[in-house]
Amino acid sequence: MARLVIVSNRVPVPARKREQQAGGLAVVLEEALKGEVLWFGWSGRRAETLIVQPAMATRGATTFATIDLSEAEYRDYYAGFSNRSLWPLLHYRTGLVAFSREEYRGYRATNGKFAEALKPLLRPDDVIWVQDYHLIPLGRALREAGITQRIGFFIHIPFPPPSVIDILPPARELITDLAAYDLTGFQTEEDRENFAGCARKFLAGKEQAHAMAASVAIPVGIDGKAFAKMAKTSRMTAESHRLKHSLVGRKLIIGADRLDYSKGLPQRFEAYSELLATHAEYREKISFLQVAPRSREDVSEYRELKKSLDRLTGKINGKYAEFDWVPLRYMTHGLSRRLLAGFFRMAAIGLVTPLRDGMNLVAMEYVAAQDEEDPGVLVLSRFAGAAASLDAALIVNPHDTSAVAEAIHQGLTMPKEERHARWLALMSRIEQDSAASWCRRFLAGLTAGATSLRAAS
Ligand code: F6P
């Protein structure tokens, strides 16, 4: 069997595993990978001495190879072009795009450095699978370095229509990069169609035909059974007991997201505030726990968001708190996935209301964590990729705070039979679109399609 080479910006090298947040591509891949794997990417460290020689580590059948970034590479490639241009643009937030030619040059150069460091590690029969928006040019850089192995690419975040992509000055170059892969994967059919639209707009001839034929929509998922098991055992931990004790019988509403403007946190807090304003019966009867680990603090929009959430939390708690009740518990550090699993199981409502999201695995994790006998209710944004399959959730428009408040009310008052029926429907989709099936389907496409596609070109 061919070795699989995964390339991603973040790599869950054994020593850094504890720092992982819930969700994210590292978690999906770890759950899905079988057989011999080489996982290559950034070490997460910034170094001034430029060593392109990767650091190696092994866990089971996976070898991790990581390189450091210089301060300038980190600034231009990661904090700069990836997270100040691509991230907002691909999440439809055109007003937040802060393009700089220098950062873009750094982004491409760092992709070149990844290619240079990866090349000597490759074997002739490897299958290479590049992950996410940080590494769009990597496939072409590898080809230019003489790599002929099959190379696939998967984008974990949304992909907007051509009119939005067009805003980015190097739009054509990036679409050309994507067309250089043997197979390009998207989370939803809508994302894939948007890419096909970009191929029509920016490419021509064989390149255009290849881009359109060699793109697929395959949703990422989780290992639902493993997460359910983790939730059951985590319910027994001291932390779960402490949370339960602190609730004194009140119903728990939970949210768990990186502190990112794509997650719709201010709107979610406003919706909760509206629920307390319009449904006074819930005051002192419910508790909303929002876990929002700080993220990308080198980017000013993230610091601004934190400030506004701090203010909003103060406003809501100042208005509604009693001496023995805090309506909104907001924490900006992360919890382990295991602990969150137990907390999800305890929560009557899971609030997942991003303004845009590629998929959103927390939505699936919340459902998988539920007690089959008495499941909670998922309130899910229609703008999360997960909404395409999890349509048995209460689907909301996160911009409509009154509708979100009403959905929470509907969830809190929903009869057990309906909660159970919805949960069963959600679970069957989660099991169908698992992490393992995502991996299998993509690799089957890459292996089967690549030969004929390359022969045709
Ligand atoms: O959603 C895209 C993604 O790269 C996830 O895989 C990951 O969980 C998240 O963003 C983390 O972002 P960063 O690597 O910038 O901390």
XYZ file of C-alpha atoms and ligand atoms in Angstrom:
473
model
C 0.000 0.000 0.000
C 1.295 3.477 -0.873
C 2.347 5.727 1.985
C 0.102 8.726 2.620
C 1.800 12.081 3.042
C -0.329 14.681 4.806
C 0.774 18.301 4.634
C -0.934 20.839 6.885
C 0.026 24.079 8.572
C -0.611 22.712 12.074
C 0.700 19.273 12.920
C -0.336 17.442 16.109
C 3.220 16.348 16.947
C 3.127 14.162 20.072
C 4.609 16.761 22.447
C 2.146 19.478 21.386
C -1.016 17.371 21.307
C -2.360 18.726 24.573
C -2.638 22.208 23.058
C -5.265 21.091 20.551
C -8.701 22.640 20.628
C -11.968 20.884 19.906
C -12.612 20.338 16.205
C -10.148 21.338 13.534
C -8.588 19.399 10.735
C -5.906 17.836 12.926
C -8.593 16.037 14.929
C -10.435 14.780 11.833
C -7.282 13.504 10.214
C -6.072 11.785 13.341
C -9.385 9.955 13.601
C -9.328 8.925 9.953
C -5.754 7.907 9.275
C -4.951 4.265 8.828
C -1.696 2.696 7.583
C 1.700 4.318 7.148
C 1.625 8.120 7.199
C 4.136 10.938 6.959
C 2.640 14.136 8.361
C 4.529 17.269 7.408
C 4.026 20.930 8.368
C 4.874 23.811 10.663
C 6.270 22.996 14.106
C 4.274 25.866 15.629
C 7.586 27.471 16.615
C 9.220 30.649 15.402
C 12.993 30.580 15.095
C 15.616 33.026 13.956
C 18.119 30.411 12.819
C 16.929 29.184 9.464
C 17.047 25.388 9.426
C 15.078 23.772 6.616
C 15.927 20.296 7.931
C 12.668 18.974 9.469
C 12.471 17.742 13.062
C 11.196 14.170 13.156
C 8.963 12.352 15.684
C 6.979 9.127 15.529
C 3.731 7.872 17.043
C 2.504 4.453 15.945
C 2.521 4.267 12.141
C 2.721 8.064 11.757
C 5.967 9.969 11.340
C 5.763 13.697 11.987
C 8.179 16.022 10.204
C 8.032 19.690 11.095
C 9.897 22.862 10.244
C 10.089 26.168 12.095
C 9.084 29.497 10.583
C 11.134 32.667 10.847
C 9.478 35.736 12.401
C 9.060 37.239 8.906
C 7.518 34.032 7.513
C 5.131 33.816 10.444
C 4.134 37.454 9.950
C 3.638 37.315 6.164
C 2.512 33.731 5.559
C 0.463 32.899 8.689
C -0.694 36.084 10.456
C -0.568 38.051 7.199
C -1.841 36.618 3.942
C -3.432 33.451 5.393
C -5.303 35.131 8.215
C -5.724 38.768 7.145
C -6.561 38.164 3.477
C -7.631 34.592 2.773
C -9.481 33.847 6.015
C -11.832 36.871 5.913
C -12.299 36.620 2.132
C -13.174 32.924 2.169
C -15.590 33.579 5.042
C -17.371 36.218 2.910
C -16.052 39.083 5.089
C -14.745 41.241 2.265
C -14.631 44.371 4.430
C -12.026 42.752 6.670
C -9.638 41.792 3.863
C -6.307 43.597 4.388
C -4.248 42.630 1.368
C -0.552 43.423 1.194
C 1.742 42.485 -1.695
C 4.610 41.911 0.693
C 2.603 39.429 2.760
C 1.471 37.644 -0.378
C 5.087 37.329 -1.537
C 5.945 35.891 1.883
C 3.020 33.451 1.634
C 4.231 32.102 -1.696
C 7.857 31.995 -0.559
C 6.925 30.036 2.573
C 4.968 27.560 0.460
C 8.158 27.232 -1.611
C 10.095 26.536 1.581
C 7.598 23.811 2.548
C 8.089 22.207 -0.894
C 11.859 22.385 -0.593
C 11.877 20.785 2.867
C 9.345 18.099 1.926
C 10.959 16.982 -1.345
C 13.831 14.944 0.123
C 11.405 13.054 2.393
C 9.230 11.787 -0.453
C 9.173 8.259 -1.894
C 8.226 7.510 -5.505
C 4.909 5.812 -4.666
C 3.699 8.315 -2.034
C 0.246 9.863 -2.280
C 0.378 13.491 -1.130
C -2.624 15.217 0.448
C -2.286 18.948 1.151
C -4.701 20.534 3.645
C -6.271 23.978 3.773
C -5.897 27.587 2.745
C -2.407 28.157 4.086
C -0.984 25.854 1.428
C -2.864 26.615 -1.821
C 0.349 27.130 -3.896
C 2.145 24.080 -2.481
C 1.037 21.577 -5.163
C 2.364 23.757 -7.978
C 5.578 24.436 -6.042
C 6.076 20.658 -5.660
C 5.428 20.098 -9.365
C 7.957 22.806 -10.239
C 10.433 21.008 -7.981
C 9.963 17.870 -10.106
C 7.534 15.927 -7.887
C 5.373 13.641 -10.061
C 3.437 11.758 -7.350
C -0.302 12.242 -7.074
C -1.156 15.402 -5.114
C -4.596 16.220 -3.726
C -5.828 19.295 -1.870
C -8.716 19.790 0.551
C -10.014 23.138 1.729
C -11.605 22.947 5.173
C -13.160 26.419 5.140
C -15.882 27.890 2.888
C -15.246 28.762 -0.753
C -17.232 31.812 -1.913
C -18.465 32.683 -5.421
C -16.196 34.169 -8.131
C -17.407 37.734 -7.498
C -16.038 37.492 -3.937
C -12.801 35.699 -4.913
C -12.225 38.390 -7.544
C -11.657 40.958 -4.787
C -8.280 39.428 -4.044
C -5.635 40.900 -6.385
C -3.901 37.527 -6.999
C -7.222 35.657 -7.503
C -6.258 34.207 -10.881
C -2.899 32.941 -9.651
C -4.499 31.171 -6.674
C -7.194 29.541 -8.818
C -4.419 28.399 -11.165
C -2.655 26.904 -8.130
C -5.799 24.986 -7.189
C -6.130 23.698 -10.752
C -2.623 22.213 -10.499
C -3.781 19.536 -8.032
C -4.869 16.129 -9.243
C -7.975 16.452 -7.075
C -9.356 19.393 -5.091
C -11.899 18.748 -2.347
C -14.530 21.038 -0.805
C -16.845 20.647 2.171
C -20.138 21.252 0.378
C -21.600 21.153 -3.104
C -22.126 24.921 -2.893
C -18.394 25.441 -2.251
C -17.498 23.164 -5.151
C -19.871 24.963 -7.506
C -18.326 28.281 -6.475
C -14.901 26.886 -7.366
C -16.222 25.674 -10.731
C -17.497 29.241 -11.274
C -13.980 30.526 -10.531
C -12.507 28.044 -13.000
C -14.909 29.380 -15.653
C -14.027 32.977 -14.821
C -10.259 32.790 -14.380
C -9.055 29.799 -16.404
C -9.337 28.533 -19.968
C -8.826 25.434 -22.089
C -7.459 22.235 -20.572
C -6.672 23.861 -17.249
C -10.292 24.961 -16.884
C -11.629 21.551 -17.904
C -9.294 19.799 -15.471
C -10.193 22.099 -12.557
C -13.896 21.474 -13.098
C -13.594 17.715 -13.569
C -11.126 17.152 -10.748
C -13.079 18.854 -7.954
C -15.293 17.055 -5.465
C -17.514 17.861 -2.496
C -16.838 15.462 0.385
C -17.936 16.609 3.858
C -15.552 16.022 6.757
C -16.970 14.311 9.801
C -16.084 12.857 13.174
C -15.874 9.413 14.699
C -19.307 9.669 16.347
C -19.070 6.426 18.333
C -15.662 7.273 19.801
C -16.871 10.747 20.777
C -20.028 9.321 22.382
C -17.880 6.957 24.434
C -15.617 9.802 25.483
C -18.666 11.857 26.559
C -20.018 9.007 28.694
C -16.752 8.481 30.539
C -16.019 12.186 30.820
C -19.364 12.660 32.633
C -17.706 10.861 35.559
C -14.783 13.287 35.909
C -14.395 15.658 38.834
C -14.808 18.633 36.463
C -18.154 17.350 35.182
C -19.333 16.870 38.761
C -18.209 20.410 39.562
C -20.103 21.830 36.603
C -23.240 19.872 37.504
C -22.973 20.973 41.122
C -22.590 24.620 40.083
C -25.769 24.484 37.995
C -27.982 23.644 41.007
C -30.586 22.087 38.730
C -30.565 24.865 36.108
C -30.572 23.872 32.440
C -27.264 24.311 30.669
C -26.832 25.957 27.258
C -23.376 25.485 25.779
C -21.225 26.983 23.018
C -17.610 26.064 22.209
C -15.768 27.942 19.489
C -12.392 29.503 18.846
C -12.653 33.229 19.534
C -13.084 34.070 15.841
C -15.303 36.636 14.105
C -16.622 33.912 11.790
C -18.289 32.186 14.748
C -20.993 34.799 15.327
C -20.335 35.149 19.058
C -21.586 38.741 19.553
C -24.815 37.860 17.735
C -25.133 34.716 19.887
C -24.688 36.698 23.095
C -27.271 39.234 21.873
C -29.694 36.397 21.130
C -29.266 35.020 24.645
C -29.804 38.461 26.077
C -32.971 38.775 24.001
C -34.200 35.426 25.327
C -33.777 36.687 28.901
C -35.551 39.930 27.983
C -38.526 38.350 26.210
C -38.873 35.180 28.299
C -38.497 36.317 31.890
C -39.455 32.785 33.022
C -35.892 31.651 32.183
C -34.168 34.116 34.484
C -32.323 32.187 37.196
C -33.478 28.922 35.529
C -30.809 28.550 32.828
C -27.094 29.066 32.474
C -25.167 29.708 29.260
C -21.545 28.527 29.190
C -19.500 29.851 26.278
C -16.018 28.372 25.928
C -14.092 30.629 23.524
C -10.339 29.982 23.505
C -8.356 33.014 22.324
C -6.986 32.640 18.829
C -4.712 34.506 16.353
C -4.095 37.361 18.736
C -1.481 38.853 16.413
C -4.342 39.880 14.132
C -6.072 43.074 15.285
C -9.647 41.961 14.406
C -9.310 39.110 16.905
C -8.187 41.452 19.677
C -11.075 43.802 18.866
C -13.552 40.925 18.951
C -12.315 39.873 22.363
C -12.786 43.405 23.683
C -16.327 43.577 22.363
C -17.232 40.174 23.839
C -15.753 41.192 27.197
C -17.963 44.295 27.112
C -21.063 42.390 26.017
C -20.606 39.790 28.747
C -20.332 42.540 31.334
C -23.454 44.201 29.961
C -25.556 41.022 30.006
C -24.382 39.856 33.412
C -24.651 43.360 34.838
C -28.243 43.586 33.680
C -29.556 40.118 34.605
C -27.280 38.568 37.241
C -28.509 37.966 40.765
C -26.279 37.578 43.789
C -26.463 33.790 43.354
C -26.863 33.494 39.555
C -24.570 34.403 36.657
C -26.542 34.104 33.400
C -23.509 33.999 31.070
C -20.321 32.110 31.892
C -17.724 33.139 29.345
C -14.197 31.771 29.340
C -11.412 32.584 26.891
C -9.183 29.611 27.513
C -9.733 26.189 25.988
C -10.870 22.956 27.586
C -9.724 19.518 26.497
C -11.880 17.728 23.960
C -12.566 15.047 26.559
C -13.847 17.507 29.129
C -15.983 19.307 26.559
C -17.523 15.981 25.549
C -18.836 15.506 29.097
C -20.056 19.117 29.283
C -21.885 18.725 25.945
C -23.680 15.662 27.323
C -24.936 17.731 30.229
C -26.255 20.587 28.068
C -29.927 20.886 27.098
C -28.981 23.141 24.168
C -25.891 23.225 21.954
C -25.511 26.620 20.282
C -23.542 26.506 17.037
C -24.290 29.741 15.212
C -21.360 30.777 12.977
C -21.889 33.511 10.383
C -19.939 31.207 8.013
C -18.167 27.944 8.626
C -16.623 25.326 6.370
C -18.245 22.445 8.241
C -18.224 22.868 12.065
C -17.372 19.686 13.861
C -18.532 20.991 17.263
C -22.112 20.647 15.954
C -21.490 16.944 15.360
C -19.646 16.495 18.625
C -22.529 18.050 20.569
C -24.990 15.591 18.998
C -22.723 12.561 19.419
C -22.215 13.394 23.106
C -25.937 13.271 23.965
C -27.640 10.738 26.187
C -29.895 8.735 23.859
C -32.574 8.496 26.568
C -32.801 12.254 27.043
C -30.957 14.122 24.288
C -30.434 17.855 24.109
C -31.246 20.064 21.111
C -28.786 21.455 18.571
C -29.414 25.031 17.381
C -27.405 25.335 14.174
C -26.609 28.161 11.765
C -27.725 27.613 8.196
C -24.334 29.058 7.172
C -22.312 26.203 8.665
C -21.383 23.482 6.159
C -22.809 20.986 8.675
C -26.334 22.371 8.088
C -26.395 20.636 4.684
C -26.607 17.256 6.420
C -27.722 18.102 9.980
C -31.090 19.448 8.866
C -32.872 17.777 11.803
C -31.327 20.436 14.073
C -33.151 23.707 14.723
C -31.734 25.662 11.791
C -31.372 29.417 12.284
C -30.065 32.513 10.570
C -27.488 33.765 13.105
C -28.030 37.381 12.050
C -31.642 37.146 13.208
C -31.086 37.295 16.961
C -34.837 37.115 17.696
C -35.074 33.875 15.688
C -32.100 32.419 17.581
C -33.710 33.401 20.913
C -36.944 31.710 19.809
C -35.060 28.569 18.714
C -33.458 28.322 22.168
C -36.930 28.642 23.684
C -38.263 25.975 21.310
C -35.378 23.685 22.266
C -35.859 24.206 25.984
C -39.552 23.338 25.744
C -39.322 20.558 23.139
C -41.019 17.270 24.145
C -38.704 14.317 24.715
C -40.163 12.326 21.773
C -39.314 15.107 19.328
C -35.832 15.560 20.793
C -35.254 11.848 20.434
C -36.535 11.676 16.848
C -34.356 14.627 15.819
C -31.337 13.148 17.583
C -31.753 9.802 15.797
C -31.896 11.544 12.415
C -28.813 13.632 13.253
C -26.831 10.646 14.507
C -27.508 8.624 11.384
C -26.047 11.449 9.237
C -23.041 11.777 11.530
C -22.327 8.068 11.249
C -22.784 8.159 7.476
C -20.408 11.104 6.872
C -17.686 10.038 9.308
C -14.047 11.138 9.440
C -13.025 7.742 8.094
C -15.448 7.861 5.147
C -14.263 11.395 4.281
C -10.671 10.171 4.155
C -11.539 7.001 2.238
C -13.673 8.795 -0.341
C -11.135 11.528 -1.002
C -8.200 9.142 -1.335
C -10.220 6.804 -3.572
C -10.928 9.778 -5.852
C -7.318 10.902 -5.813
C -5.955 7.461 -6.551
C -8.508 6.492 -9.172
C -8.884 9.832 -10.914
C -5.330 11.052 -11.006
C -3.926 8.611 -13.522
C -6.582 9.170 -16.143
C -6.646 12.908 -15.528
C -2.886 13.215 -15.926
C -2.859 10.964 -18.985
C -5.480 13.204 -20.583
C -3.459 16.387 -20.035
O -10.840 25.837 10.303
C -9.578 25.968 9.773
C -8.509 25.735 10.816
O -7.259 25.642 10.187
C -8.792 24.492 11.644
O -8.305 23.363 11.092
C -8.194 24.808 12.955
O -8.873 24.227 14.030
C -8.304 26.286 13.060
O -8.453 26.797 11.758
C -7.131 26.789 13.871
O -6.552 27.903 13.382
P -5.043 28.271 13.689
O -4.205 27.184 13.136
O -4.865 29.571 13.006
O -4.922 28.355 15.170
